[in-house]
XYZ file of C-alpha atoms in Angstrom:
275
model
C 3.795 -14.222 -9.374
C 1.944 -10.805 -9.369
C 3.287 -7.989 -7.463
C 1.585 -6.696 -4.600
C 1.192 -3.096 -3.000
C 0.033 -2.369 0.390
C -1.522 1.100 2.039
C -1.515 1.056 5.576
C -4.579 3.227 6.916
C -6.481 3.033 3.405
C -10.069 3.689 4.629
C -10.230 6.839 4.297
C -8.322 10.602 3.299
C -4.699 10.275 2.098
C -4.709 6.441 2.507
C -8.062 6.122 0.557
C -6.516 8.339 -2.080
C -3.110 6.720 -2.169
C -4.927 3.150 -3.283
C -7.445 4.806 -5.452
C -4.282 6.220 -7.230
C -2.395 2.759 -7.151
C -5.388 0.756 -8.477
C -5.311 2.982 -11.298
C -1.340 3.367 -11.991
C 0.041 -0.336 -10.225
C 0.420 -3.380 -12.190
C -0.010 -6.058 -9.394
C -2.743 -6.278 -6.662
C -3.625 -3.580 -3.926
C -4.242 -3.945 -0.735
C -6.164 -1.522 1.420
C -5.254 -2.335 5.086
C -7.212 -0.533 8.336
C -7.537 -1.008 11.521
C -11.428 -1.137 11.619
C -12.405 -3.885 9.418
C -16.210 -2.825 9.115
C -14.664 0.417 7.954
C -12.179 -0.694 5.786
C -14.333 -2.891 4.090
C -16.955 -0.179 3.642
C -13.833 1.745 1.840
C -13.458 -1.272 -0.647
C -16.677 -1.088 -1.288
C -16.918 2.716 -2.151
C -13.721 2.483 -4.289
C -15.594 -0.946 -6.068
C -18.699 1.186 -7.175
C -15.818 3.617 -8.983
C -14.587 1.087 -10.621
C -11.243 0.492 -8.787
C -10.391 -3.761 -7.411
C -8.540 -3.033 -4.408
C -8.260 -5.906 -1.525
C -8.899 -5.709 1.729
C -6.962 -7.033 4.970
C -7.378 -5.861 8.374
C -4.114 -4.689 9.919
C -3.538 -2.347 13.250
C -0.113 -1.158 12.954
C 0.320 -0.660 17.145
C -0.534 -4.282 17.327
C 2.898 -6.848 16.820
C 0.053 -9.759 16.551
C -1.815 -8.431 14.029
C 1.185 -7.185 11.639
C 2.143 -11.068 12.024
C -1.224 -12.016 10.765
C -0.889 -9.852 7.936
C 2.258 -10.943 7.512
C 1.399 -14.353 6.863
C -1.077 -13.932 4.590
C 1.171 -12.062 2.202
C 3.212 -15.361 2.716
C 1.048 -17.303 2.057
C -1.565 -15.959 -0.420
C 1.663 -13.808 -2.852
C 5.028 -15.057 -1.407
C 6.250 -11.406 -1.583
C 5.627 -7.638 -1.446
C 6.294 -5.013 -3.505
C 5.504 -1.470 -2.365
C 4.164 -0.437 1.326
C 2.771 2.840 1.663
C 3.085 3.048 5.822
C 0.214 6.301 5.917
C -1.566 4.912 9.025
C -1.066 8.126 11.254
C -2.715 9.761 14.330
C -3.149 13.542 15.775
C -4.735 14.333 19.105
C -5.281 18.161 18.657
C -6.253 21.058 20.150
C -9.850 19.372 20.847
C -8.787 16.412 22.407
C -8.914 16.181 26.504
C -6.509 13.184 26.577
C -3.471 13.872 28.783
C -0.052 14.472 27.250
C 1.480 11.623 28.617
C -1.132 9.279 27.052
C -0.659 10.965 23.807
C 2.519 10.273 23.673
C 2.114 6.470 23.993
C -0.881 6.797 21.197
C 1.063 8.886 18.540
C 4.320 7.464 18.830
C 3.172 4.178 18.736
C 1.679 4.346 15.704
C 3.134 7.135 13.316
C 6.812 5.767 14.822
C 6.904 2.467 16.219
C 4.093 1.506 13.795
C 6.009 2.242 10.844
C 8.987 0.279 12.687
C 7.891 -2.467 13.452
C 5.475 -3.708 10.568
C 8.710 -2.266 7.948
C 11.024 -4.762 10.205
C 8.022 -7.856 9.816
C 7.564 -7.382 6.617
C 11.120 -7.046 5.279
C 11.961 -10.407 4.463
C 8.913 -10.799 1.835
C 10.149 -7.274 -0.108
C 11.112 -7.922 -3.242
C 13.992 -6.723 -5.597
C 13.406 -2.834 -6.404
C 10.937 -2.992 -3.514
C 9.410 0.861 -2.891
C 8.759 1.959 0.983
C 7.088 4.972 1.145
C 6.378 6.718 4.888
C 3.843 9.106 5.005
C 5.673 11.849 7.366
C 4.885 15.539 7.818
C 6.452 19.335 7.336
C 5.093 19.697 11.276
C 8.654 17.605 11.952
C 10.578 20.381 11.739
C 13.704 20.441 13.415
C 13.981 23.986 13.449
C 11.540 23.163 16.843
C 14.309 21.011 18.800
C 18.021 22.117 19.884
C 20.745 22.000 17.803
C 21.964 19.440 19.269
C 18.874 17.175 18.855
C 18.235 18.382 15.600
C 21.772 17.584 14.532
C 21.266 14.028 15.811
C 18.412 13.092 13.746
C 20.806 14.722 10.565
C 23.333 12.547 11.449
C 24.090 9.664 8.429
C 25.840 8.081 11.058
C 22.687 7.440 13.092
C 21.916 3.828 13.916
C 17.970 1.876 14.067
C 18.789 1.253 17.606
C 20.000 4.940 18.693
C 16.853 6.456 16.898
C 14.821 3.884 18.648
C 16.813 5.157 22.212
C 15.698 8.481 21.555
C 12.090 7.874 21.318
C 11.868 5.897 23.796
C 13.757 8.358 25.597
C 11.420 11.634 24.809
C 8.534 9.233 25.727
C 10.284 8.659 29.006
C 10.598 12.516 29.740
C 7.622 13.874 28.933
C 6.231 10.961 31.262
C 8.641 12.573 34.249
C 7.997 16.092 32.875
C 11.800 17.048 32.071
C 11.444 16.656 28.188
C 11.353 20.479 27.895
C 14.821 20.974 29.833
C 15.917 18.082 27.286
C 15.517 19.794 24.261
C 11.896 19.570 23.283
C 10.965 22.956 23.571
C 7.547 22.467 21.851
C 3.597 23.545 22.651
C 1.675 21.033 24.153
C -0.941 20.535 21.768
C 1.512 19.126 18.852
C 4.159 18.224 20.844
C 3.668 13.932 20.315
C 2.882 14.825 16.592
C 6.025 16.828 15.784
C 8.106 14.411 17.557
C 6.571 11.503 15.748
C 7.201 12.421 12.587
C 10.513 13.669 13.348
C 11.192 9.682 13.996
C 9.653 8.775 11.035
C 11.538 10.752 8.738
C 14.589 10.113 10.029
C 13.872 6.509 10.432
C 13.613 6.334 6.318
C 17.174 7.515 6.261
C 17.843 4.778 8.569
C 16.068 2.447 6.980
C 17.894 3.348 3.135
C 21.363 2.898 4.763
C 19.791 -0.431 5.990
C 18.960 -1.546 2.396
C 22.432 -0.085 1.105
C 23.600 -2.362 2.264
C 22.801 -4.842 -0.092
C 22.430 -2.904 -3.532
C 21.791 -5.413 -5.599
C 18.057 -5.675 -4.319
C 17.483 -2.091 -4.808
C 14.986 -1.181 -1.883
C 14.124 2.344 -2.005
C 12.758 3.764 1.345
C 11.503 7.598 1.433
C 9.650 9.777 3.495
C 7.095 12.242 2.326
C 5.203 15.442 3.534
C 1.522 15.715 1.794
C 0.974 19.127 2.711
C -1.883 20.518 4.472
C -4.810 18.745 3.032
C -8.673 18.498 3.495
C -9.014 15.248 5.891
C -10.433 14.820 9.510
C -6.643 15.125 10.307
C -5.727 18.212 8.619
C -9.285 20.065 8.987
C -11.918 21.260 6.171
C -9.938 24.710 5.939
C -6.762 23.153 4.643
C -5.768 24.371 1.372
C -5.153 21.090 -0.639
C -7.401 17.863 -1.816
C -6.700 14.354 -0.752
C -5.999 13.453 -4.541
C -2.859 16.333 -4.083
C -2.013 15.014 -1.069
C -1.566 11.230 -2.400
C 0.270 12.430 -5.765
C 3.594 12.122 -3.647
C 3.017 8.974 -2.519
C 2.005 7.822 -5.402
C 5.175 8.722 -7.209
C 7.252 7.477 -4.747
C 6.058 4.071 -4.446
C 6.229 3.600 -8.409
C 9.778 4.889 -8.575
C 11.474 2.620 -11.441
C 13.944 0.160 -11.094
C 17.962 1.201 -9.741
C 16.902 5.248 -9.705
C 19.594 7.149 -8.338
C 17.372 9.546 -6.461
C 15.780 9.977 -4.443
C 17.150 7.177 -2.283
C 16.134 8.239 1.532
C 15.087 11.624 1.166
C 12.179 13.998 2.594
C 9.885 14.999 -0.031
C 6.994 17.638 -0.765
C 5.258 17.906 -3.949
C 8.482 15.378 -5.794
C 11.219 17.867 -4.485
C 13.698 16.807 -1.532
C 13.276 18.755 1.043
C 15.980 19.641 3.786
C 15.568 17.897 7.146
């Protein structure tokens, strides 16, 4: 049975980096998933004429049907999964008109609930010494919330479902404009981004005291920060490549079997990070 990677949001940047890297480094097959098929299969075809054999599946991380479709054709075509690399990710910045309320709904339902949701489908095919990597960001910072928020997300006692409460929560408030006397003190422009990615790393935590659970199967579940780096996301005046930004990921998902750390951690450049 050959083992099997996924990259969520492959077609282009990070994403298109991270596979490049894993077609080179991963024993198994790699798939390069996107939610725009004629673009994701345009990415195959550029990483083909380099010489690289990556797969292709069309996958939209906001969408439960289509992470069940994808679901069943791991099933089906490899009985299992190995690594997932959850990088799909959205920013609506300082040049996008769309109001705040819809942003919310946009960014959190992909760089949060996306990660959620297609982690929870596609748990049952991971494997022993499975590797879940979340692509998360420094801009999480919860030196931007109150203490007490901030101390919330720390918490190891935190729960899936409380986590969950609070997003759906923030999304709630911003919607009836109190979020700011609730503790998210933020600008505007970044506010849905921050608080995204705030969910997502903490959700990894989560998620590792999930798998904990049952050590034996040795799931490993971190989150990482890529640093500023030259995409459509992070701007032409950002400081690092998209190769820099996947090295990371790329270590992460090809941790070796029962390592002791890290286990649930926030990374930059291979060093935990506080969070």
């Amino acid at each position: 049975m050959s083992r099997v990677a996924v990259v969520t949001g492959g077609n282009k940047g990070i994403g298109l980096a991270i596979v490049k890297g894993l077609c080179k480094q991963f024993n198994g097959t790699v798939y390069l998933t996107a939610r725009d098929a004629s673009r994701g299969q345009e990415a195959v075809k550029e990483l083909n004429e380099q010489g690289c054999q990556p797969r292709f599946h069309q996958l939209d991380v906001s969408s439960l049907d289509s992470i069940h479709r994808f679901k069943q054709h791991l099933e089906q075509e490899h009985q299992g999964l190995d690594v997932l690399v959850n990088n799909a990710g959205v920013q609506l910045g300082r040049s996008n008109t769309t109001p705040l309320v819809e942003q919310v709904d946009v960014t959190l339902g992909i760089n949060f609930f996306g990660i959620l949701n297609l982690t929870k489908v596609l748990t049952p095919l991971l494997k022993p010494h499975a590797r879940i990597v979340n692509v998360s960001s420094g801009m999480g910072d919860l030196s931007k919330v109150t203490p007490e928020l901030g101390q919330t997300f720390r918490s190891d006692q935190l729960t899936e479902e409380e986590l969950v409460q609070m997003m759906e929560q923030f999304v709630s408030d911003v919607k009836s404009g109190v979020h700011e006397e609730k503790g998210w003190k933020m600008e505007p422009t970044y506010l849905a981004y921050r608080v995204s990615k705030m969910g997502a790393t903490a959700l990894s935590m989560v998620q590792q005291r999930q798998f904990d659970a049952n050590p034996g199967a040795d799931v490993v579940v971190n989150a990482v920060c890529p640093g500023w780096v030259r995409t459509d996301l992070g701007g032409a005046s950002a400081r690092r490549s998209v190769e820099k930004g996947a090295e990371t990921p790329i270590y992460l998902a090809l941790l070796p079997p029962n390592v002791s750390s890290p286990r649930g951690k926030f990374l930059r450049d291979k060093e935990i990070l506080s969070f």
